[in-house]
Coordinates of C-alpha atoms and ligand atoms in Angstrom, one line a residue:
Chain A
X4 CA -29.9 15.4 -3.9
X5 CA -29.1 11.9 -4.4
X6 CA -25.4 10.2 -5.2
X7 CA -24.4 9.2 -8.3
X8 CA -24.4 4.9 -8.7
X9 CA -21.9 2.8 -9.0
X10 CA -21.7 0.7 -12.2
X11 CA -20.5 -3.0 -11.1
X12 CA -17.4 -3.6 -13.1
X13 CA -17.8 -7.3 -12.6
X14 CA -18.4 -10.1 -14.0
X15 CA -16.8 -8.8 -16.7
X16 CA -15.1 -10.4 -20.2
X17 CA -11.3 -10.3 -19.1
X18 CA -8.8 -13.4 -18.2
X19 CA -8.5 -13.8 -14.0
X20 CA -5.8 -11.4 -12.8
X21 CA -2.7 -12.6 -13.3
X22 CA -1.0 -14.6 -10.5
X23 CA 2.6 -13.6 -9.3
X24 CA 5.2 -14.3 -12.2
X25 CA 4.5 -15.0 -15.5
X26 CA 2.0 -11.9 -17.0
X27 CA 1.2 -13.5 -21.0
X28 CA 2.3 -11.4 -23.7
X29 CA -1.0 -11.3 -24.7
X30 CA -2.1 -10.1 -21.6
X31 CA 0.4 -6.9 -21.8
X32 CA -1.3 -5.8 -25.0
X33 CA -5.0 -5.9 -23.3
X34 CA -4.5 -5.1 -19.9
X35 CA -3.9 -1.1 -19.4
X36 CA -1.9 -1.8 -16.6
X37 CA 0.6 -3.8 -18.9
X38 CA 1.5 -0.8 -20.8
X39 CA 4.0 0.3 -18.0
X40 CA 7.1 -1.3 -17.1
X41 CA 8.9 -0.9 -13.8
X42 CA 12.1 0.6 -15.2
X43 CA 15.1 -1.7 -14.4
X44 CA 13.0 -5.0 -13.3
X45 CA 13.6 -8.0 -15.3
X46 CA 10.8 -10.8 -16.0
X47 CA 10.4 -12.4 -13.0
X48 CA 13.4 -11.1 -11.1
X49 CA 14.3 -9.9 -7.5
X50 CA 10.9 -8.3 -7.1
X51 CA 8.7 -11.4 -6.2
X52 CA 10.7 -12.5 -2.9
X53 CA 10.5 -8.9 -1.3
X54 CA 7.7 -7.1 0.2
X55 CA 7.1 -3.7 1.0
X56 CA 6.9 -4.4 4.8
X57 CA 9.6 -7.3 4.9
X58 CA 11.7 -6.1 7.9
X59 CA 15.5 -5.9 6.8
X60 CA 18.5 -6.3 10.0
X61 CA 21.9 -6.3 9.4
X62 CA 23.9 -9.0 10.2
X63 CA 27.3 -7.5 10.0
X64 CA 28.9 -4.1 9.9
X65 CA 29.8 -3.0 6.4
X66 CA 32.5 -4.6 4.9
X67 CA 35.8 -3.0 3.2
X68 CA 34.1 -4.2 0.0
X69 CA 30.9 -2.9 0.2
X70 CA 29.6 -0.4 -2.4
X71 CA 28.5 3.0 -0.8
X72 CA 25.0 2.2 -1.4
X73 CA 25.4 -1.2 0.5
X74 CA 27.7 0.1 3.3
X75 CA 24.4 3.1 4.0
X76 CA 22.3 0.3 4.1
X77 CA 23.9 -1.8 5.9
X78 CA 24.2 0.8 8.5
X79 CA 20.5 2.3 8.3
X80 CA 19.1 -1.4 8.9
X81 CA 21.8 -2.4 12.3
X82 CA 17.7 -2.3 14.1
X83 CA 15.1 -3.8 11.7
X84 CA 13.4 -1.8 9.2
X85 CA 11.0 -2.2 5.9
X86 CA 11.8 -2.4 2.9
X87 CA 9.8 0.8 2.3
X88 CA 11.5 2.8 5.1
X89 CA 15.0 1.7 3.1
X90 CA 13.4 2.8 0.1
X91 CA 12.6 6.4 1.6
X92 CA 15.6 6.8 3.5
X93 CA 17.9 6.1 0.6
X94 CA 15.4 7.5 -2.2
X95 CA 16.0 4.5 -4.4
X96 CA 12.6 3.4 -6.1
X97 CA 11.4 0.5 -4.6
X98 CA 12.5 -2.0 -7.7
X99 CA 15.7 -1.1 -7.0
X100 CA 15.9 -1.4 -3.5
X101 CA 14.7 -4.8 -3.3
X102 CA 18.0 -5.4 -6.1
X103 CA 20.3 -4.1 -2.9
X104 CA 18.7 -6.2 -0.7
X105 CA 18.8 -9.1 -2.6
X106 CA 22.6 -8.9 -2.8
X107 CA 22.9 -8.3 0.5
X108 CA 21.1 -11.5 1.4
X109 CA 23.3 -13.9 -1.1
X110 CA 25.7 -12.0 0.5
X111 CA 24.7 -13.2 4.6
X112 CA 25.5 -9.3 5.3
X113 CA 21.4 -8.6 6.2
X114 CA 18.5 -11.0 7.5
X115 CA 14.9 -10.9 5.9
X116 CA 11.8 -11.0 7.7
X117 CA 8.9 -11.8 5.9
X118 CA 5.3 -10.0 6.9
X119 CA 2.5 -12.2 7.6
X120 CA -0.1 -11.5 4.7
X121 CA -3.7 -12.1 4.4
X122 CA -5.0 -15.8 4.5
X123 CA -8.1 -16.8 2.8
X124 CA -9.6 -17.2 6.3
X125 CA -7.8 -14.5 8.6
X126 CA -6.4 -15.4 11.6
X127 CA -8.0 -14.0 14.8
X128 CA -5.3 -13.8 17.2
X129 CA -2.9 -11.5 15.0
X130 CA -6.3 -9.3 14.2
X131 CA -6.9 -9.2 18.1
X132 CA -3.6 -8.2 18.7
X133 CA -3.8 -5.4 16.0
X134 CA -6.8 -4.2 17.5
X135 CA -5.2 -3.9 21.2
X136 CA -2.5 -1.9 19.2
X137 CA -4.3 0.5 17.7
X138 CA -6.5 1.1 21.3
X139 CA -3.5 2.3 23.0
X140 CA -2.8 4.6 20.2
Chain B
X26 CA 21.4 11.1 -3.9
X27 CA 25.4 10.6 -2.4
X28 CA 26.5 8.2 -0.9
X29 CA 29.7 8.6 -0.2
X30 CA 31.5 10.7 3.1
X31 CA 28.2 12.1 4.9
X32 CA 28.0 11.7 8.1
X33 CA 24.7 12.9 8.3
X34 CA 22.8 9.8 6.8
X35 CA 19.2 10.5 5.9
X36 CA 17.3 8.1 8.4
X37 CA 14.8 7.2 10.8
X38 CA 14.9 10.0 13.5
X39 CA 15.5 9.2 17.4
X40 CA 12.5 7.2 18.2
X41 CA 11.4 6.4 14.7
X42 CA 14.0 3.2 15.5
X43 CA 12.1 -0.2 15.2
X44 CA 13.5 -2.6 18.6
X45 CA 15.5 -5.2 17.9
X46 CA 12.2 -7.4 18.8
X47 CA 10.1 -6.5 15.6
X48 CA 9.6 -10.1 14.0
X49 CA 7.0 -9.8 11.2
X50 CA 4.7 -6.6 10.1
X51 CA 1.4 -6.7 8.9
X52 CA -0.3 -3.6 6.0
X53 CA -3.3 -2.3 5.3
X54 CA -3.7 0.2 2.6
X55 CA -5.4 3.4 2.2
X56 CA -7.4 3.8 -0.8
X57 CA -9.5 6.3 -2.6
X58 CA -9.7 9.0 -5.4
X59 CA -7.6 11.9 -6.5
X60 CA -7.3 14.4 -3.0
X61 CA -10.0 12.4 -0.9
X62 CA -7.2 12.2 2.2
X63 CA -5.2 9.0 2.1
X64 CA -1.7 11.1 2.8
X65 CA -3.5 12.7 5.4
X66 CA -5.5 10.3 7.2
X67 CA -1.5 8.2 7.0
X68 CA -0.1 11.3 8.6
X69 CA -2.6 11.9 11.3
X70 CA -2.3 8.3 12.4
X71 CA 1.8 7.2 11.9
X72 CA 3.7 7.6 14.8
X73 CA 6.9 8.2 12.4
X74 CA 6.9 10.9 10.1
X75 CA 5.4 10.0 7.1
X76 CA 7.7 9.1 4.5
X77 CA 7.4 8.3 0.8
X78 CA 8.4 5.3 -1.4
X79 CA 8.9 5.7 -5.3
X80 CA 9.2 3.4 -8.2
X81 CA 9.8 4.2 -12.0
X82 CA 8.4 3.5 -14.8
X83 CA 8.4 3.3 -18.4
X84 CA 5.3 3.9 -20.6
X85 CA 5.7 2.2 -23.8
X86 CA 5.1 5.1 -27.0
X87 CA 1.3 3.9 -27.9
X88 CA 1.0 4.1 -31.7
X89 CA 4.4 5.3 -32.0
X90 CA 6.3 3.0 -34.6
X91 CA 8.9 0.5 -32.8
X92 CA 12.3 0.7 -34.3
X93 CA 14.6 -2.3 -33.4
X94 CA 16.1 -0.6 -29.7
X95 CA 14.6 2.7 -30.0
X96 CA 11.3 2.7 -28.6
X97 CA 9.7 6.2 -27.7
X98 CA 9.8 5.5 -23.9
X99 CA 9.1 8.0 -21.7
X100 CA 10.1 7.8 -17.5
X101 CA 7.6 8.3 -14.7
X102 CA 8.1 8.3 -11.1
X103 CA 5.2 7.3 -8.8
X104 CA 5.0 8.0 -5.3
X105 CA 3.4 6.3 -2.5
X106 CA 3.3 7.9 1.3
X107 CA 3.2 5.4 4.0
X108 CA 3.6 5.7 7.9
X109 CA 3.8 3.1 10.8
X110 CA 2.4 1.8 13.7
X111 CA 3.9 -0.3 16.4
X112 CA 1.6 -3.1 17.5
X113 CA 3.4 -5.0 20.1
X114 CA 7.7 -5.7 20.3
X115 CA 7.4 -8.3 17.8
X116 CA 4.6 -7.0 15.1
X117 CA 4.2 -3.7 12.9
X118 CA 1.5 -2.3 11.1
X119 CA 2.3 -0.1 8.4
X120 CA 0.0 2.1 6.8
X121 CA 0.2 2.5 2.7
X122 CA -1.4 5.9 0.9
X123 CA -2.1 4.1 -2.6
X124 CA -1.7 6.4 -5.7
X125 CA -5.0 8.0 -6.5
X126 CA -4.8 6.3 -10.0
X127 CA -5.4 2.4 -9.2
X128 CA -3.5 1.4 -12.7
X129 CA 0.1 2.3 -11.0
X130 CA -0.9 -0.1 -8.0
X131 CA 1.3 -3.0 -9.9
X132 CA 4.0 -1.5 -9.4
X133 CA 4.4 -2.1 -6.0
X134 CA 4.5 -5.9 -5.9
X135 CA 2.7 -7.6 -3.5
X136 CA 0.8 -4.6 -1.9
X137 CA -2.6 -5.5 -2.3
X138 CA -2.3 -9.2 -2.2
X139 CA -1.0 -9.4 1.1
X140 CA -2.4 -6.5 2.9
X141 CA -5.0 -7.7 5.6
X142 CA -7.4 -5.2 4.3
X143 CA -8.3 -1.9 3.1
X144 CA -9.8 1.8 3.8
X145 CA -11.8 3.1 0.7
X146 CA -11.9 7.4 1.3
X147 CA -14.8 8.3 0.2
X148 CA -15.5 12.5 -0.1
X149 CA -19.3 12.7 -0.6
X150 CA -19.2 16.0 -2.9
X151 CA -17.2 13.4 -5.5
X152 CA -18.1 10.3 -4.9
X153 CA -17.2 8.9 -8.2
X154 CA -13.6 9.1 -8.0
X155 CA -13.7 6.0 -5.3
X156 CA -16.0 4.0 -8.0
X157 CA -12.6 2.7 -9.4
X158 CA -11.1 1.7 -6.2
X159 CA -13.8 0.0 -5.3
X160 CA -14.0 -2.6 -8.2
X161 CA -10.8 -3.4 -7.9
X162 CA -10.7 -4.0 -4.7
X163 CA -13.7 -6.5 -4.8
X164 CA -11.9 -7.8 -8.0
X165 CA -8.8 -8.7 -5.9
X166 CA -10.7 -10.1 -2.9
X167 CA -9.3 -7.2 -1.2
X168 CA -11.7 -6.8 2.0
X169 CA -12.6 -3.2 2.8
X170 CA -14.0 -0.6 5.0
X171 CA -15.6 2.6 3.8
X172 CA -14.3 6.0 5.4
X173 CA -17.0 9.4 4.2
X174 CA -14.8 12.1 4.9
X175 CA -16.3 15.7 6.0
X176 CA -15.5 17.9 4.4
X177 CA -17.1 21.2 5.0
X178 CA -19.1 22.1 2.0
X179 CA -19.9 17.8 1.3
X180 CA -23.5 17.6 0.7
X181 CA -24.5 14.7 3.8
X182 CA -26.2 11.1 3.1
X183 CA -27.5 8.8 5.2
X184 CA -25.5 5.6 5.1
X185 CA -28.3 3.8 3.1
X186 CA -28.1 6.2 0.6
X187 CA -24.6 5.8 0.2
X188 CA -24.6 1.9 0.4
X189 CA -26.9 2.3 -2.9
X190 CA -24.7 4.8 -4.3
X191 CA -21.7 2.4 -3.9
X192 CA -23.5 -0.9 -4.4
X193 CA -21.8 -2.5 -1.4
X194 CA -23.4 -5.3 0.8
X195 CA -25.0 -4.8 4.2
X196 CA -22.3 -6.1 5.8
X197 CA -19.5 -3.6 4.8
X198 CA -19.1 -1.0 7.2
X199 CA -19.0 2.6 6.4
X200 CA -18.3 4.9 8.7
X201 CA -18.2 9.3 9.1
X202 CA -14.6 10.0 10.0
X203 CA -12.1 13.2 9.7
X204 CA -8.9 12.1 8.2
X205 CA -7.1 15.1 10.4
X206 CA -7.9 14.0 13.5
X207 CA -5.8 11.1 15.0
X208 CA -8.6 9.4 16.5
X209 CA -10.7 9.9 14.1
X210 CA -8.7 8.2 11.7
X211 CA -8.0 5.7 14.5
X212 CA -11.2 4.3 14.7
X213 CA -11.8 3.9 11.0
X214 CA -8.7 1.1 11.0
X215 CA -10.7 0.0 14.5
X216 CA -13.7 -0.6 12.1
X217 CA -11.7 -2.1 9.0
X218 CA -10.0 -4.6 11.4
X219 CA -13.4 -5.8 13.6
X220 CA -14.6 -6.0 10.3
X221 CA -11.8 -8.0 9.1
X222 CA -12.5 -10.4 12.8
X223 CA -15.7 -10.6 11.9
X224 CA -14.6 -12.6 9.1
X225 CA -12.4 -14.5 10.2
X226 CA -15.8 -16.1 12.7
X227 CA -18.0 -15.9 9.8
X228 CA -15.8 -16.9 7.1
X229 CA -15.2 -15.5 3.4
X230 CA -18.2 -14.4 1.6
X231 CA -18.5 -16.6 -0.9
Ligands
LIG26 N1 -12.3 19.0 6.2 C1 -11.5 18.0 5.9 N2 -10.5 18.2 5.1 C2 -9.6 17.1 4.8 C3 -9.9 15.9 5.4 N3 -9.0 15.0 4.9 C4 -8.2 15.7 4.1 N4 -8.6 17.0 4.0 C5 -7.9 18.0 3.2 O1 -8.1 17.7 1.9 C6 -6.9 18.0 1.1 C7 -6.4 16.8 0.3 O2 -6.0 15.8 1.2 P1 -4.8 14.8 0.9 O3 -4.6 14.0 2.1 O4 -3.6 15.5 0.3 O5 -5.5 13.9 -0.2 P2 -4.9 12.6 -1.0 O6 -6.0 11.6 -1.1 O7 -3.6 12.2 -0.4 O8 -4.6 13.4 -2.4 P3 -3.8 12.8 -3.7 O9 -2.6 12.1 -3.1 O10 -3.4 14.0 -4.5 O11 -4.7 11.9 -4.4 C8 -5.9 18.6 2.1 O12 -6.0 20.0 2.0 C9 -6.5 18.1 3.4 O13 -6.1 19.0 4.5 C10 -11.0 15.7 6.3 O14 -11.3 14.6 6.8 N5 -11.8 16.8 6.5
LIG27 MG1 -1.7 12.0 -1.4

């Protein structure tokens, strides 16, 4: 029996994926995707400057002011950890997470530190060293 | 969840700690259709236990009339498992079970974009349901490996056969694996980042 085929979706009659930031108003109405709104998230707010896998370490026990949510943090992150790890440890969505962090940054209480993402041409090193990782796994 | 007065924090267990060291991770994601493996082939492989990250949305009421501040909204929460692998004192790799249906991967800003690359699951008795994934992955420029798991009762193909199915290019790998099995699932991300080397000596397709 042979496998169903694979239509190519491409090249197809839609504008270029849109680039971080600004998504058209247009765009909303066409796209699918732009039917759903992350609940909470402004236009272009806190969410572009954190990743998923930017590594979060406190710089400071809690202070007396710190709201619950921040003081948790502050003490689940005194060794690094991801954004996402926060996320699952303190089961806040993700949006909302990266709102915490963001005060706690303006704030000098935690340290950010960014994830190397792919480059148009990867770099060879960083893949050789992920490949030595995952041998000794 | 509460925040205030426990003592017993939710969070990473003894060993699931990160050293101080850790400067800069790195993702790949695991992609694929509705029950193909991706929780499972991030659970066999994460040397934490796997967790989960969620995000909310709102759907906007389709054909539903907007009155001024009283849209028909309705909330959905959409959950993505992820685990993690420790590369060397200074990097991390962590490992991203994408939702089944690719038009909730906006939601998580950033997480195809930057990932070094991908796993397509594939499961040969519905290979369909990784059509999707697929063209939107070569939409994005995502590179990708494709992982046939075997299941029991999956009717076999040789790999030509399946390279026609998908209508990928000779030079993507695809690969047999068993998303249970730790090394199994270890040397499919093996295969996604040689492939991803090779790249980097040949350059982009382009
Ligand atoms: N035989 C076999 N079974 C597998 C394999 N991978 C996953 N399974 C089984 O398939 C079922 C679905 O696996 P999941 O890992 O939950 O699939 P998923 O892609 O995360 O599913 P959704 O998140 O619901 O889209 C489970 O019962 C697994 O035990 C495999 O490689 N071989
Ligand atoms: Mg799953």
């Amino acid at each position: 029996m042979t496998p169903p085929r694979r239509q190519r979706r491409y090249p197809r009659h839609e504008p270029p994926p849109p680039g971080p930031g600004k998504q058209g108003k247009q765009g909303e109405a066409k796209n699918p995707e732009r039917l759903y709104v992350v609940a909470g998230a402004d236009e272009d707010g806190a969410r572009a400057a954190l990743d998923l896998v930017t590594l979060i370490v406190a710089r400071a026990d809690p202070p007396p002011s710190a709201t619950p949510e921040q003081a948790a943090l502050l003490r689940l992150c005194t060794a690094p950890l991801s954004v996402a790890e926060l996320s699952a440890y303190l089961n806040l969505p993700f949006s909302a997470m990266t709102v915490l962090i963001t005060e706690l940054i303006t704030a000098e209480l935690v340290q950010a530190r960014a994830p190397i993402v792919r480059q148009a041409v990867p770099d060879r090193s960083l893949l050789e060293a992920v490949m030595h990782g995952l041998q000794r796994l | 969840m509460d925040f205030n007065g426990s003592d017993t924090l939710p969070g990473p267990r003894t060993g699931d700690h990160l050293p101080h060291t850790a400067q800069a991770a790195v993702k790949i994601v695991i992609v694929g259709g509705f029950g193909v493996g991706k929780t499972t082939m991030v659970g066999s492989v994460s040397e934490i236990r796997p967790l989960t990250t969620e995000e909310t949305m709102t759907q906007a009421g389709i054909g539903v009339d907007d009155n001024y501040g009283s849209e028909s909204k309705t909330a959905t929460t959409v959950a993505m498992d992820f685990g993690r692998i420790s590369i060397t004192d200074q990097l991390v790799l962590y490992l991203f079970g994408t939702p089944g249906q690719e038009r909730f991967w906006f939601l998580w800003n950033g997480l195809f974009e930057g990932a070094l690359g991908a796993v397509v699951l594939a499961d040969t008795r519905r290979l369909e349901v990784s059509f999707d994934v697929i063209g939107r992955l070569e939409e994005r420029g995502v590179p990708f490996v494709v992982a046939v798991n075997s299941f029991p009762d999956a009717p076999r193909h040789p790999v030509r056969e399946l390279r026609t199915a998908l209508d990928l290019a000779e030079e993507i790998p695809i690969v047999e694996c068993d998303a249970r099995r730790r090394a199994s699932s270890r040397d499919v991300l093996m295969t996604l980042v040689r492939f991803l080397h090779s790249l980097a000596v040949t350059g982009p397709p382009r």
